[in-house]
Amino acid sequence: MIALFLMFTVIRVCSQSLTAGLNVGMGSYTMNTLRELQDFRMEYAGLPAQVTENFPVHLNGGVEFGLCFPKFPSRLVLFYQFSSTGARVSSKDYSGELKLDLVANCRQIGLGLEQDMVRYKFFALSGCAKFSYLLTEIMTLDFLRINDQASREEYRFTSGGAGLEPGILAGFNLLFFRIGLYGGYLFSFSEGLHLPGNSKAFLKLPNGKDAVAEWNGWRAGVKLDFRIPLKKKQDKKS
Amino acid sequence: MSRSFVRHFVFLGCMVLLFARCEFQPSLVFNRNIKMPDSAYIGMELTPSDSIYTFYESSSLSYDLRTFGLPVYSAVFFMDQEKVSESTDTTGTLYFSFDANSPGEHTLTLVVTTGSNSGSLADLLHAEGFLFTKSWMIIYAHANPPLPCELTGIKDTAGTVKISWTKYDGVAFKEYALLKASDLKGNIWDEHVIQTITDQNVTSVYDSTHVGGLVYYKVRVRNSGGYANSGTYVHETNKSNLQATWISGNKIKVSWTPCIFYRNFKQYTITDETFGGDVVYSTDTIGISSFIYDGGVFGGANKFKISLEAKTDNYIYNDNNNSTAKVNVGQSFPVFKSFNNNQINNIVYLLTDDYKLTKINAITGQSFGTLSLGYGTSWCAVSPQDNLIIAPPTTSFSGYVRIDPANFFSPANINMPVTNAPCMETTLSGTGIGMVRFEMPQTGYKIYDFFNKREVFTKTTTDLTCGKISPDGNYVITGFSYYSSLAHCYKITNNDFEPVWIANARPVDFALNSNKVVLINSSYQVELRDISSSQVVNSFFIGQNDQYQDTDPFHPLMLFTTWSGYIDQCKLKVYNYLTGQKVFEMVSMNTGSSSFAIQDSTIFSGAGMKIKIH
């Protein structure tokens, strides 16, 4: 309540406008231990299979709401970012099919700062920094079908963590919105994956290591902001 | 208002599009492009191979699956509708219990499940494969006992024996068994199976156990209903024909017919069966057919037995009639109780248990006749000059018997007082005098001339004991009793017994031609002492258990015996008393109470044998 009160006060006193934006882009993900996990699953299956997908670069996207200031910072935003990737070990022939899937989703909630460094007419080049809380969720699927008989086993694991993502945004202000190109690198710090209802039931690799979702990697994408001027409305009222 | 609506509409639309496709969805699949197999072949065989099996008893069949690389998941046998066996092996044995199945026809079905070897996921998980089935007819039937086979030939060949017989053509064949026995009289006490043949078409075998002799063969055929024996056929070859021949002394030559069955020959073994059956010779050289045995036993039949041992089955050929041999060691000689010789020739006088006196040449065996001395005659004395023989009276009313060897069959009596009696140990001198003891009315001794039937002199004394007159007739030696330990020598002179010497030894005999007395002292030392001078001329040691028997009058030989643990067995030892060397030794049998004597290098046994020593 205090934070909301302070934010409201800051908005009323300092900000020139509100922004609401969304972004979409691509991200790469380290996922070293989960790659080992997939290797183990393939070996344990004991069947001729191949890794067909192995945590590839994949779409991510998010929304943010923020305030614009005349000096520092140029923008202060509250953002939500969703990232996803996965892997598959598969084998298929006339008699059946084997799939060992793993889908990893990451939800980030945090604060972001932008500071315009260069301005020229409607173009601005800004430095960015995002501080976030990471909530990771992975789903595994063991699927085997022989002729018309199939078996399916699914498991779900979660973990928490933190992220720091520095980046650069090149934006173009047009009418009431801004469109920009963003690039950055996420440093993630996650705990071990565990069962959702039992934070001590960790997912372990055969070598004893904890399975950890490593979301480290490059981020690039397109960003679209909508500006809602505040001072103008206040002037009209006054 | 319209611009704000458009703005919000665009924003929300972008968010929907953004989050609708943002979660990663795995989509790529590894397709292995394997073709599904449509057919396969395997081989399913039973051994012995057939389509219809007739069982007369519980039997077994083995199966063999040739799968050409297909993995076998199961091989299940069904007898009619009942599962009787299940396995995952490609080979195995199936047992058919005769009692557990009813007589008649049954169907045996084999159901084999294999993998497909396609390599598909289903194949790898054993969820895909082929199913094969094959059936046979099984008939359970009862068999009657077989008709017998007959032997058609028994032939010695290639060091063994080939036996042939007629083939069994009936059903339910199980085996032929060749039986063999080696007893001669038809009492087949050692009949045993030497070979078993399970191939019905094999109708001849080689008897690898054969090493010769007289044997029986018969063949037994067996089927599921029983068995039948052929007649018994006799086969006789290669008898051992053991023979034993006495050579000399204790040497016996043992010979036999060599074995011709070299394939199974192991060794000859010859045992001395005279007393204990000890092995005295063995050899594994098949060509050897004799050996010289130096353990012959004097005085009776020596028995030997040969055994032909085979390499296999511990079989020993040995038949009573041809594997044993007997031989006498020594030459026959009349049985005697006492052997009475002299120093003139080889004429000896044998006194027997039936109180007869036989005059005989001990060397040639020529007998000069037998004289009956009457019941109870226990001894006689012979003059060293072979001119007189005396024997005690057989009744209290008869006189002493006086025999002139030159007129052997005309004995005469010498009448003496009842209280007079020649010493039983007495000898006669070369002149025919002997020693007589009298008791009443006084005790004393006489020297009596039996040759001239007159008294030489009489000495009343209690200090003397009965003794023997020396061969020259000049001395009397006393102490011949077995328990005596002193020898007293008295010279017969001036109608008296004049003491000459005393020896700490027991006298046992005179050496006839040398006028010496033989004594044995307590140290088991034999002394030949000159009677007149009392000098010990020769001496030598004997064994503690050696007992003196006799001294050869013509050779420096002295005979002793040593009794063994066997009642009817002793050891003969001959010493050369000049050197003290033992010159001859051998075992003698049948000697329970026999006397022994030695003359002219020949040992005589009272049991009726003689043997020339070296």
Short mmCIF file of N, CA and C in Angstrom, two decimals, chain B residues 100-212:
data_model
loop_
_atom_site.label_atom_id
_atom_site.label_comp_id
_atom_site.label_asym_id
_atom_site.label_seq_id
_atom_site.Cartn_x
_atom_site.Cartn_y
_atom_site.Cartn_z
N ALA B 100 1.76 -91.28 -17.68
CA ALA B 100 0.91 -90.10 -17.57
C ALA B 100 0.02 -89.90 -18.79
N ASN B 101 0.20 -90.74 -19.79
CA ASN B 101 -0.61 -90.57 -21.00
C ASN B 101 -1.35 -91.87 -21.30
N SER B 102 -2.54 -91.72 -21.73
CA SER B 102 -3.35 -92.90 -22.02
C SER B 102 -2.90 -93.52 -23.34
N PRO B 103 -3.01 -94.83 -23.47
CA PRO B 103 -2.64 -95.47 -24.74
C PRO B 103 -3.48 -94.90 -25.88
N GLY B 104 -2.88 -94.85 -27.05
CA GLY B 104 -3.59 -94.34 -28.20
C GLY B 104 -2.86 -93.18 -28.85
N GLU B 105 -3.59 -92.50 -29.71
CA GLU B 105 -2.98 -91.43 -30.49
C GLU B 105 -3.15 -90.08 -29.79
N HIS B 106 -2.11 -89.31 -29.87
CA HIS B 106 -2.12 -87.96 -29.32
C HIS B 106 -1.46 -87.03 -30.32
N THR B 107 -1.74 -85.76 -30.15
CA THR B 107 -1.12 -84.77 -31.04
C THR B 107 -0.19 -83.88 -30.23
N LEU B 108 1.03 -83.86 -30.67
CA LEU B 108 2.02 -82.99 -30.05
C LEU B 108 2.18 -81.74 -30.92
N THR B 109 1.95 -80.61 -30.34
CA THR B 109 2.03 -79.35 -31.09
C THR B 109 3.09 -78.45 -30.48
N LEU B 110 3.90 -77.91 -31.35
CA LEU B 110 4.92 -76.96 -30.91
C LEU B 110 4.54 -75.58 -31.42
N VAL B 111 4.43 -74.65 -30.53
CA VAL B 111 4.12 -73.27 -30.89
C VAL B 111 5.34 -72.42 -30.50
N VAL B 112 5.89 -71.79 -31.51
CA VAL B 112 7.09 -70.99 -31.30
C VAL B 112 6.77 -69.52 -31.59
N THR B 113 7.11 -68.68 -30.68
CA THR B 113 6.95 -67.23 -30.88
C THR B 113 8.33 -66.62 -30.97
N THR B 114 8.53 -65.86 -32.05
CA THR B 114 9.84 -65.23 -32.24
C THR B 114 9.67 -63.74 -32.46
N GLY B 115 10.76 -63.04 -32.35
CA GLY B 115 10.75 -61.64 -32.71
C GLY B 115 10.80 -61.50 -34.22
N SER B 116 10.61 -60.25 -34.72
CA SER B 116 10.60 -60.04 -36.16
C SER B 116 11.97 -59.62 -36.70
N ASN B 117 12.83 -59.15 -35.82
CA ASN B 117 14.15 -58.65 -36.22
C ASN B 117 14.04 -57.44 -37.16
N SER B 118 12.86 -56.78 -37.19
CA SER B 118 12.72 -55.61 -38.07
C SER B 118 13.43 -54.40 -37.49
N GLY B 119 13.65 -54.40 -36.23
CA GLY B 119 14.28 -53.26 -35.58
C GLY B 119 13.31 -52.17 -35.22
N SER B 120 12.03 -52.39 -35.45
CA SER B 120 11.04 -51.38 -35.11
C SER B 120 10.90 -51.28 -33.60
N LEU B 121 10.20 -50.19 -33.21
CA LEU B 121 10.00 -50.02 -31.77
C LEU B 121 9.25 -51.21 -31.19
N ALA B 122 8.27 -51.68 -31.87
CA ALA B 122 7.51 -52.82 -31.38
C ALA B 122 8.38 -54.07 -31.31
N ASP B 123 9.26 -54.23 -32.30
CA ASP B 123 10.14 -55.40 -32.28
C ASP B 123 11.11 -55.29 -31.11
N LEU B 124 11.64 -54.10 -30.94
CA LEU B 124 12.61 -53.95 -29.86
C LEU B 124 11.97 -54.14 -28.49
N LEU B 125 10.70 -53.84 -28.40
CA LEU B 125 10.00 -54.02 -27.12
C LEU B 125 9.28 -55.36 -27.05
N HIS B 126 9.64 -56.28 -27.95
CA HIS B 126 9.06 -57.63 -27.96
C HIS B 126 7.56 -57.60 -28.10
N ALA B 127 7.07 -56.58 -28.79
CA ALA B 127 5.63 -56.48 -28.99
C ALA B 127 5.27 -56.83 -30.44
N GLU B 128 6.22 -57.35 -31.17
CA GLU B 128 5.99 -57.69 -32.57
C GLU B 128 6.74 -58.97 -32.86
N GLY B 129 6.21 -59.85 -33.63
CA GLY B 129 6.92 -61.08 -33.95
C GLY B 129 6.11 -61.98 -34.84
N PHE B 130 6.61 -63.23 -34.89
CA PHE B 130 5.96 -64.24 -35.72
C PHE B 130 5.56 -65.41 -34.85
N LEU B 131 4.55 -66.11 -35.28
CA LEU B 131 4.05 -67.28 -34.56
C LEU B 131 4.13 -68.47 -35.51
N PHE B 132 4.79 -69.52 -35.05
CA PHE B 132 4.95 -70.72 -35.87
C PHE B 132 4.36 -71.91 -35.12
N THR B 133 3.78 -72.82 -35.83
CA THR B 133 3.26 -74.03 -35.20
C THR B 133 3.59 -75.24 -36.07
N LYS B 134 3.79 -76.38 -35.39
CA LYS B 134 4.02 -77.63 -36.09
C LYS B 134 3.53 -78.75 -35.19
N SER B 135 3.00 -79.80 -35.80
CA SER B 135 2.40 -80.89 -35.01
C SER B 135 2.98 -82.24 -35.43
N TRP B 136 3.00 -83.16 -34.48
CA TRP B 136 3.40 -84.54 -34.71
C TRP B 136 2.38 -85.45 -34.05
N MET B 137 2.35 -86.66 -34.52
CA MET B 137 1.45 -87.64 -33.90
C MET B 137 2.26 -88.50 -32.93
N ILE B 138 1.71 -88.66 -31.75
CA ILE B 138 2.34 -89.48 -30.72
C ILE B 138 1.41 -90.65 -30.42
N ILE B 139 1.97 -91.85 -30.48
CA ILE B 139 1.17 -93.04 -30.18
C ILE B 139 1.80 -93.75 -29.00
N TYR B 140 1.01 -93.98 -27.97
CA TYR B 140 1.47 -94.75 -26.82
C TYR B 140 0.94 -96.18 -26.97
N ALA B 141 1.87 -97.14 -26.94
CA ALA B 141 1.47 -98.54 -27.13
C ALA B 141 2.29 -99.43 -26.22
N HIS B 142 1.73 -100.59 -25.90
CA HIS B 142 2.43 -101.57 -25.08
C HIS B 142 3.16 -102.56 -25.98
N ALA B 143 4.38 -102.96 -25.56
CA ALA B 143 5.19 -103.91 -26.34
C ALA B 143 5.31 -105.23 -25.61
N ASN B 144 5.36 -106.32 -26.36
CA ASN B 144 5.60 -107.64 -25.80
C ASN B 144 7.10 -107.88 -25.66
N PRO B 145 7.52 -108.78 -24.77
CA PRO B 145 8.95 -109.08 -24.66
C PRO B 145 9.50 -109.54 -26.00
N PRO B 146 10.76 -109.28 -26.26
CA PRO B 146 11.31 -109.61 -27.58
C PRO B 146 11.60 -111.09 -27.74
N LEU B 147 11.73 -111.50 -28.99
CA LEU B 147 12.27 -112.82 -29.29
C LEU B 147 13.79 -112.74 -29.17
N PRO B 148 14.42 -113.81 -28.68
CA PRO B 148 15.87 -113.72 -28.47
C PRO B 148 16.64 -113.65 -29.79
N CYS B 149 17.79 -113.00 -29.73
CA CYS B 149 18.75 -113.05 -30.82
C CYS B 149 19.68 -114.24 -30.58
N GLU B 150 20.36 -114.63 -31.60
CA GLU B 150 21.29 -115.76 -31.46
C GLU B 150 22.67 -115.34 -31.91
N LEU B 151 23.68 -115.86 -31.20
CA LEU B 151 25.05 -115.58 -31.59
C LEU B 151 25.36 -116.31 -32.88
N THR B 152 25.99 -115.63 -33.79
CA THR B 152 26.32 -116.23 -35.09
C THR B 152 27.81 -116.43 -35.28
N GLY B 153 28.62 -115.85 -34.46
CA GLY B 153 30.05 -116.03 -34.64
C GLY B 153 30.85 -115.46 -33.49
N ILE B 154 31.87 -116.22 -33.12
CA ILE B 154 32.83 -115.73 -32.13
C ILE B 154 34.20 -116.01 -32.70
N LYS B 155 34.93 -114.98 -32.93
CA LYS B 155 36.18 -115.13 -33.66
C LYS B 155 37.29 -114.33 -33.01
N ASP B 156 38.43 -115.01 -32.81
CA ASP B 156 39.61 -114.30 -32.30
C ASP B 156 40.24 -113.55 -33.46
N THR B 157 40.40 -112.27 -33.29
CA THR B 157 40.96 -111.48 -34.37
C THR B 157 41.58 -110.21 -33.82
N ALA B 158 42.69 -109.88 -34.38
CA ALA B 158 43.37 -108.61 -34.09
C ALA B 158 43.55 -108.38 -32.60
N GLY B 159 43.91 -109.44 -31.92
CA GLY B 159 44.20 -109.29 -30.51
C GLY B 159 42.99 -109.16 -29.63
N THR B 160 41.82 -109.44 -30.18
CA THR B 160 40.62 -109.39 -29.36
C THR B 160 39.64 -110.41 -29.92
N VAL B 161 38.39 -110.35 -29.48
CA VAL B 161 37.39 -111.32 -29.92
C VAL B 161 36.21 -110.57 -30.52
N LYS B 162 35.80 -111.01 -31.69
CA LYS B 162 34.65 -110.40 -32.34
C LYS B 162 33.45 -111.32 -32.15
N ILE B 163 32.37 -110.76 -31.66
CA ILE B 163 31.15 -111.53 -31.40
C ILE B 163 30.04 -110.94 -32.27
N SER B 164 29.35 -111.81 -32.99
CA SER B 164 28.27 -111.37 -33.88
C SER B 164 26.99 -112.08 -33.51
N TRP B 165 25.85 -111.46 -33.82
CA TRP B 165 24.57 -112.06 -33.52
C TRP B 165 23.53 -111.60 -34.53
N THR B 166 22.39 -112.23 -34.47
CA THR B 166 21.32 -111.88 -35.39
C THR B 166 20.64 -110.59 -34.94
N LYS B 167 20.18 -109.84 -35.92
CA LYS B 167 19.59 -108.55 -35.61
C LYS B 167 18.18 -108.72 -35.04
N TYR B 168 17.85 -107.89 -34.10
CA TYR B 168 16.50 -107.86 -33.57
C TYR B 168 15.65 -106.97 -34.48
N ASP B 169 14.58 -107.56 -35.03
CA ASP B 169 13.76 -106.82 -35.99
C ASP B 169 12.45 -106.35 -35.39
N GLY B 170 12.25 -106.54 -34.12
CA GLY B 170 10.97 -106.18 -33.53
C GLY B 170 10.90 -104.70 -33.18
N VAL B 171 9.85 -104.37 -32.45
CA VAL B 171 9.59 -102.98 -32.08
C VAL B 171 10.14 -102.71 -30.69
N ALA B 172 10.11 -101.45 -30.37
CA ALA B 172 10.43 -100.97 -29.02
C ALA B 172 11.82 -101.38 -28.58
N PHE B 173 12.74 -101.44 -29.52
CA PHE B 173 14.11 -101.83 -29.18
C PHE B 173 14.73 -100.84 -28.20
N LYS B 174 15.46 -101.42 -27.25
CA LYS B 174 16.18 -100.55 -26.31
C LYS B 174 17.69 -100.77 -26.39
N GLU B 175 18.11 -102.02 -26.30
CA GLU B 175 19.56 -102.24 -26.32
C GLU B 175 19.88 -103.72 -26.48
N TYR B 176 21.08 -103.95 -26.96
CA TYR B 176 21.69 -105.27 -26.86
C TYR B 176 22.67 -105.21 -25.69
N ALA B 177 22.77 -106.30 -24.99
CA ALA B 177 23.78 -106.40 -23.93
C ALA B 177 24.55 -107.69 -24.14
N LEU B 178 25.86 -107.59 -24.19
CA LEU B 178 26.70 -108.76 -24.35
C LEU B 178 27.18 -109.20 -22.99
N LEU B 179 26.86 -110.45 -22.65
CA LEU B 179 27.20 -110.98 -21.35
C LEU B 179 28.34 -111.98 -21.48
N LYS B 180 29.13 -112.05 -20.45
CA LYS B 180 30.30 -112.91 -20.48
C LYS B 180 30.48 -113.55 -19.11
N ALA B 181 30.90 -114.82 -19.15
CA ALA B 181 31.22 -115.52 -17.91
C ALA B 181 32.44 -116.38 -18.19
N SER B 182 33.19 -116.67 -17.17
CA SER B 182 34.43 -117.38 -17.40
C SER B 182 34.56 -118.63 -16.55
N ASP B 183 33.48 -119.15 -16.05
CA ASP B 183 33.58 -120.38 -15.29
C ASP B 183 33.51 -121.57 -16.23
N LEU B 184 34.19 -122.64 -15.87
CA LEU B 184 34.30 -123.78 -16.77
C LEU B 184 33.14 -124.74 -16.67
N LYS B 185 32.50 -124.80 -15.55
CA LYS B 185 31.55 -125.87 -15.30
C LYS B 185 30.11 -125.42 -15.48
N GLY B 186 29.89 -124.31 -16.10
CA GLY B 186 28.52 -123.89 -16.38
C GLY B 186 27.87 -123.18 -15.22
N ASN B 187 28.56 -123.09 -14.14
CA ASN B 187 28.04 -122.33 -13.03
C ASN B 187 28.48 -120.88 -13.22
N ILE B 188 27.58 -120.11 -13.80
CA ILE B 188 28.00 -118.79 -14.28
C ILE B 188 28.03 -117.82 -13.10
N TRP B 189 29.02 -117.97 -12.34
CA TRP B 189 29.10 -117.18 -11.11
C TRP B 189 29.58 -115.75 -11.35
N ASP B 190 30.29 -115.53 -12.43
CA ASP B 190 30.80 -114.18 -12.65
C ASP B 190 30.22 -113.58 -13.93
N GLU B 191 29.03 -114.00 -14.29
CA GLU B 191 28.42 -113.44 -15.50
C GLU B 191 28.21 -111.95 -15.34
N HIS B 192 28.64 -111.21 -16.33
CA HIS B 192 28.50 -109.77 -16.24
C HIS B 192 28.41 -109.18 -17.65
N VAL B 193 27.83 -108.03 -17.72
CA VAL B 193 27.67 -107.33 -19.00
C VAL B 193 28.99 -106.65 -19.34
N ILE B 194 29.48 -106.93 -20.52
CA ILE B 194 30.74 -106.29 -20.91
C ILE B 194 30.51 -105.17 -21.91
N GLN B 195 29.39 -105.20 -22.62
CA GLN B 195 29.10 -104.08 -23.52
C GLN B 195 27.59 -103.94 -23.67
N THR B 196 27.17 -102.71 -23.84
CA THR B 196 25.76 -102.42 -24.12
C THR B 196 25.70 -101.61 -25.41
N ILE B 197 24.85 -102.06 -26.31
CA ILE B 197 24.74 -101.41 -27.62
C ILE B 197 23.31 -100.91 -27.78
N THR B 198 23.18 -99.63 -28.04
CA THR B 198 21.84 -99.05 -28.15
C THR B 198 21.43 -98.83 -29.60
N ASP B 199 22.31 -99.15 -30.53
CA ASP B 199 21.97 -99.03 -31.95
C ASP B 199 21.47 -100.39 -32.43
N GLN B 200 20.23 -100.41 -32.85
CA GLN B 200 19.61 -101.68 -33.23
C GLN B 200 20.33 -102.32 -34.41
N ASN B 201 20.97 -101.53 -35.24
CA ASN B 201 21.59 -102.08 -36.44
C ASN B 201 23.00 -102.62 -36.19
N VAL B 202 23.54 -102.38 -35.04
CA VAL B 202 24.87 -102.91 -34.72
C VAL B 202 24.71 -104.33 -34.18
N THR B 203 25.27 -105.28 -34.90
CA THR B 203 25.08 -106.69 -34.50
C THR B 203 26.41 -107.39 -34.28
N SER B 204 27.45 -106.66 -34.08
CA SER B 204 28.71 -107.29 -33.71
C SER B 204 29.54 -106.29 -32.93
N VAL B 205 30.32 -106.83 -32.01
CA VAL B 205 31.21 -105.97 -31.21
C VAL B 205 32.51 -106.73 -30.99
N TYR B 206 33.48 -106.00 -30.58
CA TYR B 206 34.75 -106.59 -30.18
C TYR B 206 34.81 -106.60 -28.66
N ASP B 207 35.11 -107.75 -28.12
CA ASP B 207 35.21 -107.88 -26.67
C ASP B 207 36.58 -107.37 -26.24
N SER B 208 36.58 -106.19 -25.78
CA SER B 208 37.86 -105.59 -25.39
C SER B 208 38.35 -106.10 -24.05
N THR B 209 37.50 -106.86 -23.36
CA THR B 209 37.92 -107.34 -22.05
C THR B 209 38.65 -108.67 -22.15
N HIS B 210 38.66 -109.27 -23.29
CA HIS B 210 39.12 -110.65 -23.36
C HIS B 210 40.64 -110.74 -23.30
N VAL B 211 41.10 -111.66 -22.48
CA VAL B 211 42.53 -111.95 -22.44
C VAL B 211 42.76 -113.45 -22.54
N GLY B 212 41.73 -114.19 -22.85
CA GLY B 212 41.93 -115.61 -23.09
C GLY B 212 41.16 -116.48 -22.12
#
